[in-house]
mmCIF file of C-alpha atoms in Angstrom:
data_model
loop_
_atom_site.group_PDB
_atom_site.id
_atom_site.type_symbol
_atom_site.label_atom_id
_atom_site.label_comp_id
_atom_site.label_asym_id
_atom_site.label_seq_id
_atom_site.Cartn_x
_atom_site.Cartn_y
_atom_site.Cartn_z
ATOM 1 C CA MET A 1344 -13.525 11.382 -7.881
ATOM 2 C CA SER A 1345 -9.984 12.748 -7.687
ATOM 3 C CA LEU A 1346 -9.057 15.448 -5.196
ATOM 4 C CA GLN A 1347 -8.459 17.912 -8.022
ATOM 5 C CA ALA A 1348 -11.905 17.244 -9.491
ATOM 6 C CA LEU A 1349 -13.479 17.475 -6.055
ATOM 7 C CA LEU A 1350 -11.905 20.864 -5.367
ATOM 8 C CA SER A 1351 -12.831 22.129 -8.832
ATOM 9 C CA SER A 1352 -16.465 21.213 -8.227
ATOM 10 C CA SER A 1353 -16.545 22.998 -4.854
ATOM 11 C CA THR A 1354 -15.104 26.409 -5.683
ATOM 12 C CA ASP A 1355 -17.122 28.345 -3.101
ATOM 13 C CA THR A 1356 -17.002 26.000 -0.120
ATOM 14 C CA LEU A 1357 -14.660 23.401 1.331
ATOM 15 C CA PRO A 1358 -15.804 19.877 0.372
ATOM 16 C CA SER A 1359 -16.974 17.727 3.240
ATOM 17 C CA SER A 1360 -14.235 15.976 5.204
ATOM 18 C CA GLU A 1361 -15.687 12.607 4.173
ATOM 19 C CA LEU A 1362 -15.384 13.432 0.464
ATOM 20 C CA VAL A 1363 -11.818 14.648 0.898
ATOM 21 C CA SER A 1364 -10.932 11.481 2.819
ATOM 22 C CA GLU A 1365 -12.495 9.374 0.080
ATOM 23 C CA ALA A 1366 -10.555 11.222 -2.622
ATOM 24 C CA LEU A 1367 -7.262 10.711 -0.772
ATOM 25 C CA THR A 1368 -8.011 7.012 -0.331
ATOM 26 C CA ASN A 1369 -8.896 6.659 -4.006
ATOM 27 C CA ALA A 1370 -5.644 8.327 -5.067
ATOM 28 C CA ILE A 1371 -3.558 5.746 -3.219
ATOM 29 C CA ARG A 1372 -5.633 2.818 -4.443
ATOM 30 C CA ARG A 1373 -5.474 4.011 -8.059
ATOM 31 C CA LEU A 1374 -1.683 4.221 -7.844
ATOM 32 C CA ASP A 1375 -1.417 0.700 -6.475
ATOM 33 C CA ASP A 1376 -3.925 -0.611 -8.989
ATOM 34 C CA SER A 1377 -1.875 0.882 -11.837
ATOM 35 C CA ILE A 1378 1.038 -1.388 -10.856
ATOM 36 C CA ARG A 1379 -1.185 -4.462 -11.043
ATOM 37 C CA SER A 1380 -2.707 -3.242 -14.304
ATOM 38 C CA ASP A 1381 0.728 -2.930 -15.927
ATOM 39 C CA LEU A 1382 1.496 -6.514 -14.905
ATOM 40 C CA PHE A 1383 -1.834 -7.841 -16.157
ATOM 41 C CA ASP A 1384 -1.522 -5.892 -19.418
ATOM 42 C CA LEU A 1385 1.810 -7.584 -20.080
ATOM 43 C CA LEU A 1386 0.798 -10.982 -18.736
ATOM 44 C CA PRO A 1387 -2.965 -11.517 -18.342
ATOM 45 C CA CYS A 1388 -3.862 -14.401 -16.022
ATOM 46 C CA GLU A 1389 -5.621 -16.404 -18.714
ATOM 47 C CA ARG A 1390 -2.691 -16.019 -21.109
ATOM 48 C CA LEU A 1391 -0.107 -16.972 -18.480
ATOM 49 C CA VAL A 1392 -2.030 -20.171 -17.736
ATOM 50 C CA GLN A 1393 -1.852 -21.190 -21.408
ATOM 51 C CA MET A 1394 1.812 -20.286 -22.006
ATOM 52 C CA SER A 1395 4.534 -22.885 -22.008
ATOM 53 C CA ASP A 1396 7.788 -22.065 -20.219
ATOM 54 C CA VAL A 1397 9.462 -21.408 -23.577
ATOM 55 C CA GLN A 1398 6.669 -19.075 -24.698
ATOM 56 C CA LEU A 1399 6.832 -17.212 -21.397
ATOM 57 C CA ARG A 1400 10.588 -16.730 -21.647
ATOM 58 C CA GLU A 1401 10.336 -15.479 -25.226
ATOM 59 C CA HIS A 1402 7.488 -13.123 -24.293
ATOM 60 C CA ILE A 1403 9.479 -11.549 -21.462
ATOM 61 C CA GLN A 1404 12.564 -11.235 -23.667
ATOM 62 C CA ARG A 1405 10.506 -9.395 -26.301
ATOM 63 C CA HIS A 1406 9.257 -6.959 -23.652
ATOM 64 C CA GLU A 1407 12.476 -6.679 -21.674
ATOM 65 C CA SER A 1408 12.381 -2.911 -21.076
ATOM 66 C CA GLU A 1409 8.772 -3.033 -19.837
ATOM 67 C CA TRP A 1410 9.501 -6.075 -17.714
ATOM 68 C CA ASP A 1411 12.421 -4.396 -15.922
ATOM 69 C CA THR A 1412 10.085 -1.658 -14.662
ATOM 70 C CA ILE A 1413 7.201 -3.993 -13.864
ATOM 71 C CA PHE A 1414 9.169 -6.538 -11.860
ATOM 72 C CA ALA A 1415 10.853 -3.814 -9.800
ATOM 73 C CA ARG A 1416 7.480 -2.394 -8.809
ATOM 74 C CA CYS A 1417 5.867 -5.781 -8.216
ATOM 75 C CA THR A 1418 8.596 -7.289 -6.035
ATOM 76 C CA GLN A 1419 9.244 -4.176 -3.960
ATOM 77 C CA GLY A 1420 6.910 -1.928 -2.015
ATOM 78 C CA THR A 1421 6.611 1.172 0.085
ATOM 79 C CA THR A 1422 4.640 2.560 2.960
ATOM 80 C CA VAL A 1423 2.907 5.932 2.567
ATOM 81 C CA ILE A 1424 2.273 8.756 4.975
ATOM 82 C CA PHE A 1425 1.344 12.311 4.035
ATOM 83 C CA SER A 1426 -0.800 15.207 5.155
ATOM 84 C CA LEU A 1427 -3.129 17.761 3.601
ATOM 85 C CA LEU A 1428 -3.891 21.132 5.186
ATOM 86 C CA ASP A 1429 -6.681 23.376 3.905
ATOM 87 C CA PRO A 1430 -6.031 27.088 3.165
ATOM 88 C CA SER A 1431 -7.683 28.185 6.423
ATOM 89 C CA ARG A 1432 -5.197 25.982 8.340
ATOM 90 C CA ARG A 1433 -8.092 24.567 10.356
ATOM 91 C CA HIS A 1434 -8.616 21.223 8.617
ATOM 92 C CA LEU A 1435 -5.850 18.626 8.566
ATOM 93 C CA TRP A 1436 -5.931 15.188 6.978
ATOM 94 C CA VAL A 1437 -3.242 12.605 7.696
ATOM 95 C CA VAL A 1438 -3.135 9.564 5.431
ATOM 96 C CA ASN A 1439 -1.285 6.416 6.476
ATOM 97 C CA LEU A 1440 -0.651 3.157 4.635
ATOM 98 C CA GLY A 1441 1.859 0.867 6.316
ATOM 99 C CA ASP A 1442 3.964 1.352 9.400
ATOM 100 C CA SER A 1443 5.082 4.970 9.144
ATOM 101 C CA GLN A 1444 4.191 7.198 12.097
ATOM 102 C CA ALA A 1445 2.652 10.661 12.470
ATOM 103 C CA VAL A 1446 2.716 12.673 15.705
ATOM 104 C CA LEU A 1447 0.977 15.940 16.568
ATOM 105 C CA ALA A 1448 3.219 17.978 18.859
ATOM 106 C CA ARG A 1449 1.909 20.856 20.983
ATOM 107 C CA THR A 1450 3.203 23.299 23.565
ATOM 108 C CA SER A 1451 1.287 24.408 26.618
ATOM 109 C CA ALA A 1452 1.102 27.949 27.956
ATOM 110 C CA SER A 1453 4.053 27.083 30.209
ATOM 111 C CA GLY A 1454 6.113 25.985 27.225
ATOM 112 C CA ASP A 1455 5.996 22.242 27.931
ATOM 113 C CA TRP A 1456 5.812 19.939 24.945
ATOM 114 C CA SER A 1457 3.446 17.017 24.509
ATOM 115 C CA GLY A 1458 2.821 14.669 21.617
ATOM 116 C CA THR A 1459 -0.168 12.703 20.348
ATOM 117 C CA ILE A 1460 0.275 9.677 18.091
ATOM 118 C CA VAL A 1461 -2.029 10.116 15.114
ATOM 119 C CA ASN A 1462 -2.133 6.695 13.492
ATOM 120 C CA ALA A 1463 -1.888 3.004 14.254
ATOM 121 C CA LEU A 1464 0.907 1.084 12.562
ATOM 122 C CA HIS A 1465 -0.056 -1.375 9.850
ATOM 123 C CA ASN A 1466 2.324 -4.228 10.547
ATOM 124 C CA GLY A 1467 2.466 -7.655 12.092
ATOM 125 C CA ASN A 1468 3.093 -6.273 15.572
ATOM 126 C CA ASN A 1469 -0.390 -4.752 15.550
ATOM 127 C CA PRO A 1470 -2.836 -7.434 16.790
ATOM 128 C CA LEU A 1471 -5.758 -5.768 15.010
ATOM 129 C CA GLU A 1472 -3.961 -6.011 11.694
ATOM 130 C CA CYS A 1473 -3.112 -9.670 12.238
ATOM 131 C CA GLN A 1474 -6.708 -10.389 13.176
ATOM 132 C CA ARG A 1475 -7.942 -8.613 10.057
ATOM 133 C CA ILE A 1476 -5.698 -10.678 7.776
ATOM 134 C CA MET A 1477 -6.605 -13.959 9.478
ATOM 135 C CA ARG A 1478 -10.292 -13.050 9.233
ATOM 136 C CA GLU A 1479 -9.954 -12.262 5.522
ATOM 137 C CA HIS A 1480 -8.085 -15.544 4.953
ATOM 138 C CA SER A 1481 -9.983 -17.828 7.271
ATOM 139 C CA GLY A 1482 -8.397 -21.223 7.807
ATOM 140 C CA GLU A 1483 -5.024 -20.240 6.337
ATOM 141 C CA GLN A 1484 -2.607 -20.763 9.208
ATOM 142 C CA THR A 1485 0.297 -19.154 7.348
ATOM 143 C CA SER A 1486 -1.520 -15.965 6.288
ATOM 144 C CA VAL A 1487 0.305 -14.421 9.265
ATOM 145 C CA SER A 1488 3.398 -16.214 10.545
ATOM 146 C CA GLU A 1489 5.962 -14.856 13.008
ATOM 147 C CA ASN A 1490 4.200 -11.472 12.865
ATOM 148 C CA ARG A 1491 4.728 -11.203 9.108
ATOM 149 C CA VAL A 1492 2.415 -11.514 6.120
ATOM 150 C CA ILE A 1493 2.802 -15.179 4.997
ATOM 151 C CA GLY A 1494 5.946 -15.166 7.131
ATOM 152 C CA TYR A 1495 7.697 -12.730 4.771
ATOM 153 C CA LEU A 1496 6.598 -9.096 4.969
ATOM 154 C CA ALA A 1497 6.322 -6.990 8.125
ATOM 155 C CA PRO A 1498 4.009 -4.198 6.826
ATOM 156 C CA THR A 1499 0.439 -5.385 6.335
ATOM 157 C CA ARG A 1500 -0.544 -2.527 4.038
ATOM 158 C CA GLY A 1501 1.399 -0.764 1.317
ATOM 159 C CA ILE A 1502 1.839 0.187 -2.315
ATOM 160 C CA GLY A 1503 3.562 -2.416 -4.466
ATOM 161 C CA ASP A 1504 4.638 -5.865 -3.236
ATOM 162 C CA THR A 1505 2.232 -6.951 -5.945
ATOM 163 C CA TRP A 1506 3.332 -10.577 -5.812
ATOM 164 C CA LEU A 1507 1.404 -10.776 -2.519
ATOM 165 C CA LYS A 1508 -1.703 -9.378 -4.232
ATOM 166 C CA VAL A 1509 -1.969 -11.621 -7.289
ATOM 167 C CA PRO A 1510 -2.296 -15.389 -7.896
ATOM 168 C CA SER A 1511 0.677 -17.514 -6.845
ATOM 169 C CA MET A 1512 1.474 -18.576 -10.419
ATOM 170 C CA TYR A 1513 3.025 -15.131 -10.925
ATOM 171 C CA THR A 1514 5.420 -15.813 -8.054
ATOM 172 C CA ARG A 1515 6.261 -19.332 -9.197
ATOM 173 C CA ARG A 1516 6.468 -18.887 -12.958
ATOM 174 C CA VAL A 1517 7.296 -15.219 -13.424
ATOM 175 C CA PHE A 1518 8.909 -13.425 -10.497
ATOM 176 C CA GLY A 1519 10.756 -16.470 -9.191
ATOM 177 C CA GLU A 1520 12.195 -17.207 -12.629
ATOM 178 C CA TYR A 1521 12.796 -13.773 -14.142
ATOM 179 C CA VAL A 1522 13.679 -11.422 -11.269
ATOM 180 C CA PRO A 1523 17.443 -11.397 -10.697
ATOM 181 C CA ASP A 1524 18.662 -11.866 -7.110
ATOM 182 C CA TRP A 1525 15.161 -11.769 -5.632
ATOM 183 C CA MET A 1526 14.896 -14.902 -3.505
ATOM 184 C CA THR A 1527 16.166 -18.465 -3.695
ATOM 185 C CA PRO A 1528 14.046 -21.140 -5.437
ATOM 186 C CA PRO A 1529 13.202 -22.929 -2.138
ATOM 187 C CA LEU A 1530 11.895 -19.670 -0.658
ATOM 188 C CA VAL A 1531 9.948 -18.895 -3.828
ATOM 189 C CA GLU A 1532 8.205 -22.244 -3.534
ATOM 190 C CA GLN A 1533 7.646 -21.861 0.201
ATOM 191 C CA TYR A 1534 6.014 -18.462 -0.028
ATOM 192 C CA ALA A 1535 4.134 -19.186 -3.246
ATOM 193 C CA GLY A 1536 2.599 -22.179 -1.501
ATOM 194 C CA ARG A 1537 1.119 -19.812 1.085
ATOM 195 C CA ILE A 1538 -0.527 -17.520 -1.486
ATOM 196 C CA LEU A 1539 -3.958 -19.113 -1.696
ATOM 197 C CA THR A 1540 -6.481 -16.249 -1.653
ATOM 198 C CA PRO A 1541 -4.724 -12.988 -2.550
ATOM 199 C CA PRO A 1542 -4.448 -10.136 -1.841
ATOM 200 C CA TYR A 1543 -2.652 -10.454 1.488
ATOM 201 C CA VAL A 1544 -1.315 -6.891 1.633
ATOM 202 C CA SER A 1545 -3.968 -4.159 1.662
ATOM 203 C CA ASP A 1546 -3.856 -0.860 -0.234
ATOM 204 C CA ILE A 1547 -6.622 0.734 1.855
ATOM 205 C CA PRO A 1548 -5.181 3.573 3.973
ATOM 206 C CA ASP A 1549 -6.375 5.046 7.232
ATOM 207 C CA VAL A 1550 -7.356 8.710 6.882
ATOM 208 C CA HIS A 1551 -7.455 10.881 10.000
ATOM 209 C CA HIS A 1552 -9.197 14.260 9.973
ATOM 210 C CA TYR A 1553 -8.580 17.006 12.528
ATOM 211 C CA VAL A 1554 -10.321 20.345 12.967
ATOM 212 C CA PHE A 1555 -8.247 22.940 14.806
ATOM 213 C CA ASP A 1556 -9.525 25.867 16.779
ATOM 214 C CA LYS A 1557 -7.352 28.875 16.020
ATOM 215 C CA THR A 1558 -6.471 29.159 19.698
ATOM 216 C CA VAL A 1559 -5.003 25.656 20.087
ATOM 217 C CA GLY A 1560 -1.382 24.649 19.961
ATOM 218 C CA ARG A 1561 1.626 26.687 20.913
ATOM 219 C CA PRO A 1562 1.088 30.355 21.787
ATOM 220 C CA GLY A 1563 0.442 32.229 18.585
ATOM 221 C CA GLY A 1564 0.417 29.140 16.382
ATOM 222 C CA PHE A 1565 -0.809 25.644 15.624
ATOM 223 C CA PRO A 1566 0.424 22.162 16.547
ATOM 224 C CA TYR A 1567 3.437 20.777 14.753
ATOM 225 C CA LEU A 1568 2.950 17.661 12.662
ATOM 226 C CA VAL A 1569 5.882 15.268 12.629
ATOM 227 C CA LEU A 1570 5.877 12.546 9.960
#
């Protein structure tokens, strides 16, 4: 259920924090899935397998305008961090996907500032993230290499970077051949050879929920959120 639908169905009361968190997670995953869907609509896996190189080139040339948008989204990516505050200003959700940082800043009665880090970073410097990837891709020694996903990407979660989420034939036959100035052929082959059991980059965010007492934070106000 989308956040809009959830709020529309709960006109008299605030939906539970769990349902709001689920709706925020679903919104991010639907966005990322739409990028994959556009790729698969243009080039379904089963059709790509059957195409010759000439047929593939002609197909991409016929759909050049679509392809320009698709390859840009599939070979690039972004981290996500945003917040949602309810009308009462008591409930705060912070959503993180990737290695962006959120900090809650407060002042004491004496005017001293302090900060609390809200979220863990989703990148190769986070041992828990590396362990998760290696657990999901058991036996693949290059699933994490030099603190990067398959030795290439630092963030372990994000929207886009679809080539790390789909079978390697897309990297070898499609992105490596028809994306201008992306990476050299030796690197294409090196990284494609490490894509054995995609996806390697996750689109599942962390959602943090806070409930504020109206007396907390700086005198006369609430904590500051720094994204």
